[in-house]
Coordinates of C-alpha atoms in Angstrom, one line a residue:
M127 CA -8.9 47.9 33.3
A128 CA -10.7 46.4 30.3
A129 CA -7.5 46.6 28.3
E130 CA -5.6 44.9 31.0
T131 CA -8.0 41.9 31.1
K132 CA -7.6 41.4 27.4
K133 CA -3.8 41.0 27.5
P134 CA -3.7 37.6 29.2
K135 CA -6.3 36.3 26.7
E136 CA -3.9 37.2 23.9
V137 CA -1.1 35.3 25.5
V138 CA -3.2 32.1 25.5
V139 CA -3.5 32.0 21.7
P140 CA 0.1 30.8 21.0
E141 CA -0.2 28.1 23.7
A142 CA -3.2 26.7 21.8
E143 CA -1.2 26.7 18.6
K144 CA 1.8 24.8 20.0
P145 CA 0.2 21.3 20.1
V146 CA -1.0 21.8 16.5
E147 CA 2.6 22.0 15.2
K148 CA 3.4 18.6 16.9
E149 CA 0.4 16.6 15.9
T150 CA 2.4 14.4 13.5
P151 CA 5.3 12.9 15.5
P152 CA 7.3 10.0 14.0
L153 CA 6.1 6.5 14.7
P154 CA 7.5 5.1 17.9
P155 CA 10.5 2.9 17.1
P156 CA 10.8 -0.8 18.1
A157 CA 12.3 -1.7 21.5
A158 CA 15.8 -2.2 20.1
V159 CA 15.9 1.3 18.6
A160 CA 13.8 3.2 21.2
E161 CA 16.7 4.0 23.4
A162 CA 18.6 5.8 20.7
E163 CA 15.7 8.1 20.0
K164 CA 14.7 8.8 23.6
P165 CA 16.3 12.3 23.8
V166 CA 14.2 13.5 20.8
V167 CA 11.0 12.1 22.2
E168 CA 11.6 13.5 25.7
S169 CA 12.1 17.0 24.4
A170 CA 8.7 17.0 22.8
E171 CA 6.7 15.1 25.5
P172 CA 6.4 17.8 28.1
E173 CA 4.5 20.1 25.7
K174 CA 2.1 17.4 24.6
P175 CA -1.3 16.8 26.3
V176 CA -1.6 13.6 28.3
E177 CA -4.3 12.3 26.0
E178 CA -1.9 12.1 23.0
S179 CA 0.7 10.0 24.8
T180 CA -2.0 7.5 25.8
T181 CA -3.3 7.1 22.2
E182 CA 0.2 6.3 20.9
V183 CA 0.7 3.4 23.3
E184 CA -2.7 1.7 22.9
P185 CA -2.4 0.6 19.2
E186 CA 0.9 -1.1 19.9
K187 CA -0.6 -3.1 22.8
Q188 CA -3.5 -4.3 20.6
I189 CA -1.3 -5.3 17.7
A190 CA 1.2 -7.0 20.0
Q191 CA -1.6 -9.3 21.1
Q192 CA -2.4 -10.3 17.5
D193 CA -0.7 -13.5 16.4
S194 CA -2.2 -13.2 12.9
F195 CA -4.9 -11.2 11.2
K196 CA -7.4 -14.1 10.9
E197 CA -9.6 -12.4 13.6
E198 CA -10.3 -9.6 11.1
T199 CA -13.5 -10.7 9.5
N200 CA -14.3 -10.2 5.8
V201 CA -18.1 -10.7 6.3
A202 CA -19.7 -7.3 5.8
S203 CA -22.4 -7.8 8.4
E204 CA -19.8 -8.6 11.1
L205 CA -17.7 -5.5 10.5
P206 CA -17.8 -2.5 12.9
E207 CA -20.2 0.2 11.9
A208 CA -17.5 2.6 10.8
Q209 CA -15.8 0.0 8.6
R210 CA -19.1 -1.2 7.2
K211 CA -20.0 2.4 6.3
A212 CA -16.5 2.9 4.7
L213 CA -17.1 -0.2 2.6
E214 CA -20.5 1.0 1.4
D215 CA -19.0 4.5 0.5
L216 CA -16.2 2.9 -1.4
K217 CA -18.7 0.8 -3.4
K218 CA -20.6 3.9 -4.3
L219 CA -17.5 5.6 -5.6
I220 CA -16.6 2.6 -7.6
Q221 CA -20.1 2.3 -9.1
E222 CA -20.0 6.0 -10.2
S223 CA -16.5 5.5 -11.7
L224 CA -17.6 2.4 -13.6
E225 CA -20.5 4.3 -15.1
K226 CA -18.2 7.2 -16.1
H227 CA -15.5 4.8 -17.4
E228 CA -12.9 6.4 -15.1
F229 CA -11.0 3.3 -14.4
S230 CA -9.6 3.2 -17.9
T231 CA -6.6 5.4 -18.4
P232 CA -7.9 8.8 -19.5
P233 CA -6.6 9.9 -23.0
P234 CA -4.2 12.8 -23.2
P235 CA -5.7 16.2 -24.0
P236 CA -5.9 16.8 -27.7
P237 CA -3.5 19.7 -28.5
A238 CA -4.6 19.9 -32.1
K239 CA -8.0 21.5 -31.3
V240 CA -6.4 24.2 -29.2
V241 CA -4.1 25.2 -32.0
E242 CA -7.1 25.3 -34.5
E243 CA -9.1 27.4 -32.1
K244 CA -6.2 29.9 -31.8
K245 CA -5.8 30.1 -35.6
E246 CA -9.6 30.8 -36.0
E247 CA -9.4 33.5 -33.3
E248 CA -6.5 35.2 -35.1
Q249 CA -8.4 35.2 -38.4
T250 CA -11.6 36.9 -37.1
P251 CA -10.5 39.9 -35.0
A252 CA -11.4 42.5 -37.6
A253 CA -15.0 41.3 -38.0
A254 CA -15.6 41.2 -34.3
S255 CA -14.1 44.7 -33.7
T256 CA -16.2 46.4 -36.5
E257 CA -19.4 45.0 -35.1
E258 CA -18.7 46.0 -31.4
K259 CA -17.1 49.4 -31.9
P260 CA -20.2 51.5 -32.5
A261 CA -21.9 50.2 -29.3
E262 CA -18.9 50.8 -27.2
E263 CA -18.1 54.3 -28.6
V264 CA -21.6 55.6 -27.8
A265 CA -21.5 54.3 -24.3
P266 CA -18.6 56.5 -22.9
A267 CA -20.3 59.8 -24.1
P268 CA -23.0 60.0 -21.3
A269 CA -20.3 59.3 -18.8
V270 CA -18.3 62.3 -19.9
E271 CA -21.3 64.5 -19.9
E272 CA -22.2 63.4 -16.4
A273 CA -18.7 64.1 -15.2
S274 CA -18.8 67.6 -16.7
K275 CA -22.0 68.3 -14.9
T276 CA -20.6 67.2 -11.6
E277 CA -17.5 69.3 -12.2
E278 CA -19.6 72.5 -12.8
A279 CA -21.6 72.0 -9.7
P280 CA -18.8 72.9 -7.3
A281 CA -18.4 76.2 -9.1
T282 CA -21.8 77.4 -8.0
A283 CA -21.6 76.0 -4.6
P284 CA -19.6 79.0 -3.0
T285 CA -22.5 81.4 -3.8
T286 CA -24.9 79.7 -1.2
T287 CA -25.3 81.0 2.4
T288 CA -23.5 79.4 5.3
T289 CA -26.7 78.2 6.8
E290 CA -27.3 75.9 3.9
E291 CA -23.8 74.6 3.8
P292 CA -24.1 72.1 6.7
A293 CA -27.2 70.5 5.2
K294 CA -25.5 70.1 1.8
K295 CA -22.4 68.7 3.4
E296 CA -24.4 66.1 5.1
E297 CA -26.3 65.2 1.9
T298 CA -23.5 65.3 -0.6
P299 CA -21.4 62.5 0.9
K300 CA -24.3 60.0 0.4
T301 CA -24.9 60.9 -3.2
E302 CA -21.4 61.9 -4.4
E303 CA -19.3 59.1 -2.8
P304 CA -20.1 56.4 -5.3
K305 CA -19.4 58.9 -8.2
K306 CA -16.1 59.8 -6.6
T307 CA -15.1 56.2 -6.5
E308 CA -15.6 55.9 -10.2
E309 CA -13.6 59.0 -11.2
P310 CA -11.8 60.4 -8.1
K311 CA -9.2 62.4 -10.1
K312 CA -11.7 64.5 -12.1
T313 CA -13.8 65.7 -9.1
E314 CA -10.7 66.8 -7.1
E315 CA -9.1 68.8 -9.9
V316 CA -12.1 71.1 -10.6
P317 CA -11.8 73.5 -7.6
V318 CA -8.4 74.6 -8.8
S319 CA -10.0 76.2 -11.9
V320 CA -12.8 78.1 -10.2
S321 CA -11.1 81.5 -10.6
A322 CA -10.9 81.1 -14.4
P323 CA -14.1 79.6 -15.8
D324 CA -13.0 79.9 -19.5
A325 CA -9.7 78.2 -18.9
A326 CA -11.5 75.5 -16.9
K327 CA -13.8 74.8 -19.8
K328 CA -10.9 74.5 -22.2
E329 CA -9.1 72.1 -19.8
E330 CA -12.3 70.1 -19.5
E331 CA -12.7 69.9 -23.2
E332 CA -9.1 68.8 -23.6
K333 CA -9.6 66.2 -20.8
T334 CA -12.8 64.9 -22.5
V335 CA -10.9 64.6 -25.8
E336 CA -8.1 62.7 -24.0
D337 CA -10.7 60.5 -22.3
I338 CA -12.3 59.7 -25.6
K339 CA -9.0 58.8 -27.1
E340 CA -8.3 56.5 -24.1
T341 CA -11.7 54.8 -24.5
I342 CA -11.0 54.2 -28.2
V343 CA -7.6 52.6 -27.3
V344 CA -9.4 50.6 -24.6
E345 CA -12.0 49.5 -27.1
V346 CA -9.4 48.3 -29.5
A347 CA -7.9 46.2 -26.7
T348 CA -11.2 45.0 -25.4
T349 CA -12.5 43.9 -28.8
A350 CA -9.7 41.3 -28.9
A351 CA -10.9 39.8 -25.6
P352 CA -14.4 38.9 -26.6
E353 CA -13.2 37.3 -29.8
P354 CA -12.6 33.9 -28.3
T355 CA -16.1 33.8 -27.0
A356 CA -17.5 34.4 -30.4
V357 CA -15.8 31.4 -32.0
P358 CA -16.4 28.8 -29.3
V359 CA -20.1 29.7 -29.3
E360 CA -20.4 28.2 -32.7
E361 CA -18.2 25.2 -31.8
A362 CA -20.0 24.5 -28.5
P363 CA -22.9 22.7 -30.2
K364 CA -20.4 20.5 -32.1
E365 CA -18.5 19.5 -29.0
E366 CA -21.8 18.8 -27.3
A367 CA -22.8 16.7 -30.2
E368 CA -19.5 14.8 -30.1
T369 CA -19.7 14.1 -26.4
A370 CA -23.4 13.2 -26.7
A371 CA -22.6 10.5 -29.2
P372 CA -21.1 7.9 -26.8
E373 CA -23.8 8.6 -24.2
P374 CA -26.6 6.4 -25.6
P375 CA -25.0 3.0 -24.5
K376 CA -24.5 4.1 -20.9
E377 CA -23.2 0.6 -20.0
P378 CA -20.9 0.6 -16.9
E379 CA -17.3 -0.3 -17.5
E380 CA -16.3 -3.9 -16.7
V381 CA -13.3 -4.1 -14.5
S382 CA -11.8 -7.3 -13.0
I383 CA -9.0 -7.8 -10.5
W384 CA -7.5 -11.2 -10.0
G385 CA -10.2 -12.7 -12.2
I386 CA -13.0 -11.2 -10.0
P387 CA -15.3 -8.5 -11.5
L388 CA -15.7 -5.4 -9.2
L389 CA -19.1 -5.2 -7.5
A390 CA -20.0 -8.6 -8.8
D391 CA -20.7 -10.5 -5.5
E392 CA -19.5 -10.9 -1.9
R393 CA -16.0 -11.7 -3.1
T394 CA -15.7 -8.1 -4.1
D395 CA -16.0 -7.2 -0.4
V396 CA -12.9 -9.2 0.4
I397 CA -10.9 -7.3 -2.3
L398 CA -12.2 -3.9 -1.3
L399 CA -11.5 -4.5 2.4
K400 CA -7.9 -5.3 1.5
F401 CA -7.5 -1.8 0.0
L402 CA -9.4 -0.2 2.8
R403 CA -7.2 -1.8 5.5
A404 CA -4.1 -0.8 3.5
R405 CA -5.3 2.8 3.8
D406 CA -6.6 2.7 7.3
F407 CA -10.2 2.8 6.0
R408 CA -9.7 6.2 4.3
V409 CA -12.3 5.8 1.5
K410 CA -10.8 8.3 -0.9
D411 CA -7.3 7.0 -0.5
A412 CA -8.5 3.4 -0.9
F413 CA -10.4 4.4 -4.1
T414 CA -7.4 6.1 -5.5
M415 CA -5.3 3.0 -4.8
I416 CA -7.8 0.7 -6.5
R417 CA -8.0 2.9 -9.6
N418 CA -4.2 3.1 -9.8
T419 CA -3.9 -0.6 -9.5
V420 CA -6.4 -1.2 -12.3
R421 CA -4.5 1.1 -14.6
W422 CA -1.2 -0.4 -13.7
R423 CA -2.5 -3.9 -14.5
K424 CA -3.6 -2.7 -17.9
E425 CA -0.2 -1.0 -18.6
F426 CA 1.8 -4.0 -17.3
E427 CA -0.6 -6.4 -19.2
V428 CA -0.9 -8.6 -16.1
D429 CA -3.7 -10.8 -17.4
T430 CA -1.8 -11.8 -20.5
L431 CA 1.3 -12.3 -18.4
L432 CA -0.2 -15.5 -16.9
D433 CA 0.0 -17.3 -20.2
E434 CA 3.6 -16.4 -21.0
D435 CA 6.3 -19.1 -20.9
L436 CA 9.1 -17.6 -18.8
G437 CA 10.9 -20.8 -18.1
S438 CA 11.6 -22.7 -14.9
D439 CA 15.1 -21.4 -14.0
Y440 CA 13.9 -19.7 -10.8
E441 CA 11.7 -22.5 -9.3
K442 CA 14.4 -23.2 -6.7
V443 CA 14.5 -19.5 -5.8
V444 CA 10.8 -18.8 -5.3
F445 CA 8.3 -21.6 -4.8
T446 CA 5.1 -22.5 -3.0
H447 CA 5.1 -25.5 -0.7
G448 CA 2.4 -26.6 1.7
V449 CA 0.0 -24.6 3.9
D450 CA 0.2 -23.0 7.3
K451 CA -2.0 -23.9 10.3
H452 CA -4.8 -21.8 8.8
D453 CA -4.7 -23.5 5.4
R454 CA -3.0 -20.5 3.8
P455 CA -0.4 -21.2 1.1
V456 CA 3.2 -20.8 2.1
C457 CA 5.6 -19.1 -0.4
Y458 CA 9.4 -19.5 0.1
N459 CA 12.1 -17.0 -1.1
V460 CA 15.5 -18.7 -1.2
F461 CA 17.8 -16.0 -2.6
G462 CA 20.9 -18.0 -1.4
E463 CA 20.4 -19.9 -4.7
F464 CA 21.9 -16.8 -6.5
Q465 CA 25.3 -17.7 -5.0
N466 CA 25.4 -19.9 -8.1
K467 CA 27.4 -17.7 -10.5
E468 CA 25.9 -19.2 -13.6
L469 CA 22.3 -18.6 -12.4
Y470 CA 23.2 -15.1 -11.3
Q471 CA 24.7 -14.1 -14.6
S472 CA 21.8 -15.7 -16.6
T473 CA 19.4 -13.6 -14.5
F474 CA 21.0 -10.2 -14.0
S475 CA 23.7 -9.8 -16.7
D476 CA 21.6 -7.3 -18.7
A477 CA 18.4 -5.2 -18.5
E478 CA 16.3 -7.6 -20.6
K479 CA 17.1 -10.6 -18.3
R480 CA 16.4 -8.5 -15.2
K481 CA 13.1 -7.5 -16.7
K482 CA 12.3 -11.1 -17.4
F483 CA 13.0 -12.1 -13.7
L484 CA 10.7 -9.2 -12.5
R485 CA 7.9 -10.4 -14.8
W486 CA 8.5 -14.0 -13.6
L487 CA 8.1 -12.8 -10.0
I488 CA 4.8 -11.0 -10.8
Q489 CA 3.6 -14.1 -12.8
F490 CA 4.4 -16.3 -9.8
L491 CA 2.5 -13.9 -7.5
E492 CA -0.5 -13.8 -9.7
K493 CA -0.7 -17.6 -10.0
T494 CA -0.5 -17.9 -6.2
I495 CA -3.3 -15.4 -5.7
R496 CA -5.5 -17.2 -8.2
T497 CA -5.4 -20.2 -5.9
L498 CA -7.3 -18.2 -3.2
D499 CA -11.1 -18.4 -3.2
F500 CA -11.8 -14.9 -2.0
S501 CA -14.9 -15.9 -0.2
P502 CA -15.5 -13.9 3.0
Q503 CA -14.9 -16.9 5.2
G504 CA -12.3 -18.6 3.0
V505 CA -8.6 -18.3 2.5
N506 CA -7.7 -14.8 1.2
S507 CA -3.9 -14.4 2.0
F508 CA -0.7 -16.4 2.2
V509 CA 2.5 -16.6 4.3
L510 CA 5.9 -15.6 3.1
V511 CA 9.1 -17.3 4.3
N512 CA 12.3 -15.5 3.5
D513 CA 15.4 -17.8 3.9
L514 CA 18.4 -15.6 4.4
K515 CA 20.9 -18.4 4.6
N516 CA 23.9 -17.7 2.3
S517 CA 21.9 -14.9 0.6
P518 CA 24.0 -12.6 -1.5
G519 CA 25.3 -9.4 0.1
Y520 CA 24.3 -5.9 -0.9
G521 CA 27.2 -5.9 -3.3
K522 CA 24.9 -7.7 -5.7
R523 CA 23.2 -4.5 -6.7
D524 CA 21.4 -5.8 -9.7
L525 CA 19.6 -8.4 -7.6
Y526 CA 18.5 -5.9 -5.0
K527 CA 17.4 -3.4 -7.6
V528 CA 15.0 -5.9 -9.0
I529 CA 13.8 -6.9 -5.5
D530 CA 13.3 -3.3 -4.4
K531 CA 11.2 -2.7 -7.6
F532 CA 9.2 -5.8 -7.0
L533 CA 8.5 -4.8 -3.3
Q534 CA 7.3 -1.4 -4.5
I535 CA 4.9 -3.1 -6.9
L536 CA 3.7 -5.3 -4.1
H537 CA 3.2 -2.4 -1.8
D538 CA 1.2 -0.4 -4.3
N539 CA -0.9 -3.0 -6.0
Y540 CA -1.1 -6.1 -3.8
P541 CA -2.4 -4.9 -0.4
E542 CA -2.9 -7.2 2.6
F543 CA -2.0 -10.5 0.9
A544 CA 0.9 -11.4 3.2
A545 CA -0.6 -12.5 6.5
K546 CA 2.9 -13.2 7.9
Q547 CA 6.5 -12.7 6.8
L548 CA 8.8 -15.2 8.5
C549 CA 12.5 -14.3 8.0
I550 CA 14.6 -17.4 8.9
N551 CA 18.3 -18.1 9.3
V552 CA 18.8 -14.5 10.1
S553 CA 22.3 -13.4 11.4
W554 CA 22.5 -10.9 14.3
W555 CA 23.7 -8.0 12.1
Y556 CA 20.9 -8.4 9.7
L557 CA 18.4 -8.5 12.5
A558 CA 19.7 -5.3 14.0
Y559 CA 19.6 -3.6 10.5
N560 CA 16.0 -4.7 9.9
W561 CA 14.8 -3.4 13.3
I562 CA 16.0 0.0 12.2
Y563 CA 14.5 -0.5 8.7
L564 CA 11.1 -1.5 10.1
T565 CA 10.7 1.8 11.8
V566 CA 9.3 3.2 8.5
F567 CA 6.5 0.6 8.6
T568 CA 3.2 1.0 10.4
P569 CA 2.6 -1.0 13.6
R570 CA 0.2 -3.2 11.7
S571 CA 2.8 -4.0 9.1
K572 CA 5.6 -4.5 11.6
S573 CA 3.5 -7.0 13.5
K574 CA 3.5 -9.3 10.5
F575 CA 7.3 -9.7 10.5
V576 CA 9.0 -12.5 12.5
F577 CA 12.8 -13.0 12.6
A578 CA 14.5 -16.2 13.6
S579 CA 18.2 -17.1 14.0
P580 CA 19.5 -20.4 12.5
S581 CA 19.1 -22.2 15.8
K582 CA 15.5 -21.0 16.2
T583 CA 14.4 -21.4 12.6
P584 CA 12.6 -24.8 12.9
E585 CA 10.9 -23.9 16.2
T586 CA 9.7 -20.6 14.8
L587 CA 8.3 -22.2 11.7
F588 CA 6.5 -24.8 13.7
K589 CA 4.5 -22.1 15.5
Y590 CA 2.8 -21.1 12.3
I591 CA 3.3 -24.2 10.0
A592 CA 2.9 -27.8 11.0
P593 CA 6.1 -29.9 10.7
E594 CA 4.6 -32.1 8.0
Q595 CA 4.1 -29.0 5.8
V596 CA 7.6 -27.6 6.3
P597 CA 10.3 -28.7 3.8
V598 CA 13.1 -30.9 5.0
Q599 CA 15.8 -28.3 4.4
F600 CA 14.0 -25.9 6.9
G601 CA 13.7 -28.5 9.7
G602 CA 10.4 -30.1 8.7
H603 CA 9.3 -33.5 7.3
S604 CA 7.9 -32.5 3.9
K605 CA 9.9 -33.8 0.9
F606 CA 9.7 -33.1 -2.8
G607 CA 8.9 -36.0 -5.1
E608 CA 7.7 -39.4 -4.2
H609 CA 8.1 -40.7 -0.7
E610 CA 6.4 -42.8 1.9
F611 CA 4.6 -40.0 3.7
S612 CA 2.4 -37.1 2.6
P613 CA 1.3 -33.9 4.2
A614 CA -1.8 -35.8 5.4
D615 CA 0.4 -37.9 7.7
S616 CA 0.7 -35.8 10.8
V617 CA 3.9 -35.4 12.9
T618 CA 4.1 -35.9 16.6
E619 CA 6.2 -33.5 18.6
V620 CA 7.9 -34.5 21.9
T621 CA 10.3 -32.5 24.1
I622 CA 13.1 -34.6 25.6
K623 CA 14.7 -33.3 28.9
P624 CA 18.4 -33.1 29.3
G625 CA 20.1 -36.4 30.4
T626 CA 17.0 -38.6 29.8
K627 CA 15.9 -41.3 27.3
H628 CA 12.6 -41.3 25.4
P629 CA 11.3 -44.6 24.0
I630 CA 8.7 -44.8 21.2
E631 CA 6.8 -48.1 21.1
F632 CA 4.7 -49.8 18.4
A633 CA 3.0 -53.0 19.2
F634 CA 1.8 -55.6 16.6
T635 CA -0.1 -58.9 16.8
E636 CA 0.3 -60.0 13.2
E637 CA 2.7 -59.8 10.3
T638 CA 3.0 -56.3 8.9
E639 CA 5.6 -53.7 7.9
L640 CA 6.3 -50.6 9.9
V641 CA 7.7 -47.4 8.3
W642 CA 8.8 -44.4 10.3
E643 CA 10.8 -41.2 10.0
L644 CA 12.1 -39.0 12.7
R645 CA 14.4 -36.1 13.4
V646 CA 15.7 -34.2 16.5
I647 CA 16.1 -30.5 16.2
G648 CA 19.8 -29.9 16.6
W649 CA 20.4 -33.6 17.0
D650 CA 23.5 -34.4 19.3
V651 CA 21.6 -37.4 20.6
T652 CA 21.9 -41.2 20.4
Y653 CA 19.4 -43.1 18.2
G654 CA 18.6 -46.8 18.2
A655 CA 15.8 -49.2 17.3
E656 CA 15.0 -52.8 18.3
F657 CA 12.3 -55.5 18.1
L658 CA 11.1 -57.2 21.3
P659 CA 9.0 -60.4 20.5
A660 CA 6.0 -61.2 22.6
K661 CA 6.9 -64.9 22.9
E662 CA 8.7 -65.8 26.1
G663 CA 12.3 -66.7 25.5
G664 CA 12.4 -64.8 22.2
Y665 CA 15.5 -63.0 21.2
T666 CA 15.7 -59.2 21.0
L667 CA 16.5 -58.1 17.4
N668 CA 18.5 -54.9 16.8
I669 CA 17.0 -53.0 14.0
T670 CA 19.5 -50.1 14.3
K671 CA 22.3 -50.2 16.7
P672 CA 22.6 -47.2 18.9
K673 CA 24.6 -44.5 17.2
K674 CA 25.4 -40.9 17.8
V675 CA 23.7 -38.5 15.4
T676 CA 25.0 -34.9 15.0
A677 CA 23.5 -31.9 13.2
T678 CA 25.7 -32.5 10.2
D679 CA 24.2 -35.9 9.6
E680 CA 21.0 -36.6 7.6
P681 CA 18.3 -34.2 8.6
V682 CA 15.6 -36.9 8.7
I683 CA 16.1 -40.6 9.5
C684 CA 13.9 -42.9 7.6
D685 CA 13.7 -46.6 8.5
T686 CA 11.5 -49.7 8.0
F687 CA 11.0 -53.1 9.7
K688 CA 9.0 -56.1 8.6
V689 CA 7.2 -57.7 11.6
T690 CA 6.9 -61.5 11.3
E691 CA 5.6 -62.4 14.7
P692 CA 3.7 -60.6 17.5
G693 CA 5.9 -58.1 19.4
K694 CA 6.8 -54.5 19.5
V695 CA 9.2 -52.1 17.9
V696 CA 11.0 -49.8 20.4
I697 CA 12.8 -46.7 19.1
T698 CA 15.0 -44.9 21.7
I699 CA 16.3 -41.4 21.7
D700 CA 19.0 -40.8 24.4
N701 CA 19.6 -37.2 25.1
Q702 CA 22.8 -36.9 27.2
S703 CA 23.3 -33.2 26.4
S704 CA 22.6 -30.4 28.8
K705 CA 19.9 -29.0 26.6
K706 CA 16.4 -30.1 26.0
K707 CA 15.6 -31.5 22.6
K708 CA 12.6 -31.5 20.4
L709 CA 11.8 -34.8 18.7
L710 CA 9.5 -35.0 15.6
Y711 CA 8.4 -38.4 14.3
R712 CA 5.6 -40.1 12.4
S713 CA 4.9 -43.7 11.3
K714 CA 2.8 -45.7 8.9
V715 CA 1.8 -49.4 8.8
K716 CA 1.6 -51.2 5.5
G717 CA -0.6 -54.2 4.9
S718 CA 0.6 -57.8 5.3
Q719 CA 2.2 -59.3 2.2

């Protein structure tokens, strides 16, 4: 019955092993791709515990609620206990590595010393063997004598009585078992020669002679083995002396990233938290990433790259303009500029030019990062806007090779700098492709991506960036060069319902000059402006006759009017379309002249 009760317990063991094999399922795909992968997930779900399925859904809900990562504090005292401990552990690892100078690239092992040691070992085998042979030749003699004594003992054993045999049999296993393990063959062969004692003695002598010969051969082989220990013993003090020479300074290594020394002040916490978050607060992985980044920066000579003159050919392709609603710099990537054949050829026609463009991208990135203050409560990241309008297709392999290499460098050495990645003017096929592509990203990284079609581009940008900070070509009011307005002049947003008119009025009591600019997203409205004097009987003055404005017209209408008497300026937007429109405008009053 005991055996029957054990059998069901043995069956439980493989069931416990099944969940272990499926602890690392692929990340759940986005909603657009989830339906295609449902059959694979459903086959694995019945065998998984209920707890695992709940833990997979919860992180997605939390991240979906996050509009940005500003809520993640960089103040060490405000961090959760586990994250604060990880930060302290990472600091300890960095401090130890700085003291040991482990951040600098370790030199390759010197092969010359190994070759010299081997030559010295080959030159000294004779001396070592002559010194050690006498000691080793004397040692095997007692072992042979003891073996012969043990072999003679069984010959006298049969003369004893049967009453004494049980006692001997009980005692002999305890004393003779260790000897039999040393030389089992010799003790078993002796009983065969009991009937002929003289022949046994001769065989024993012959065996002992053969054993001695074998020991001599073994000695010759073994004398070569200790030789390496004899030479290094003399060299060990030299190596210790050589390694002890650089020890007196014992000054920690000085390492800086983005102009900030490691473990210098609270700014270091911001940098270390970036690496920790990139590795989900796995301290060892974050430390390895930091060390690899420091070594890469030295190999790539990033610090000297800042002072290089790489020209201004790519300033229309990649540039920084304005800030978002959290005062983070906004970087724009406009790869549609490479539709210009001359620019494309001058950038990707050979390996040297492609290398120059890659170095320019890293230089631009470094200069942008140097504008951040890295204080725990300051601005420590930026926003990326990728304009995909008229961007070259994947047939431009040279372009995408450089971009892929740049993205890999970004992924490995610039963690958690992009707070948001806004992809605008995205076609439907590109959106579908990137939903599939984003399945390889973590939920945290995927939550940073935002895609907008051409019709939704301005509206999407305005969620994160104020209209006065968005360039005109992307639907905003910010212009390059000199103009009447600056980013400090805020823009007013108004939604106009279908089939309605929206008037904008400015009243004046003295002579002055009014300047305004406005735009309607998508236009397809009628625009007009007039001046209504306050004096009774005054005539209405048309500043701009009502006219139809389409999306192909000027993106922003700029106008001025000099007021010479009390009255008001009325600007009218007539939306006769069946869609609601978003009106953006701002104004400024100049002093009287």
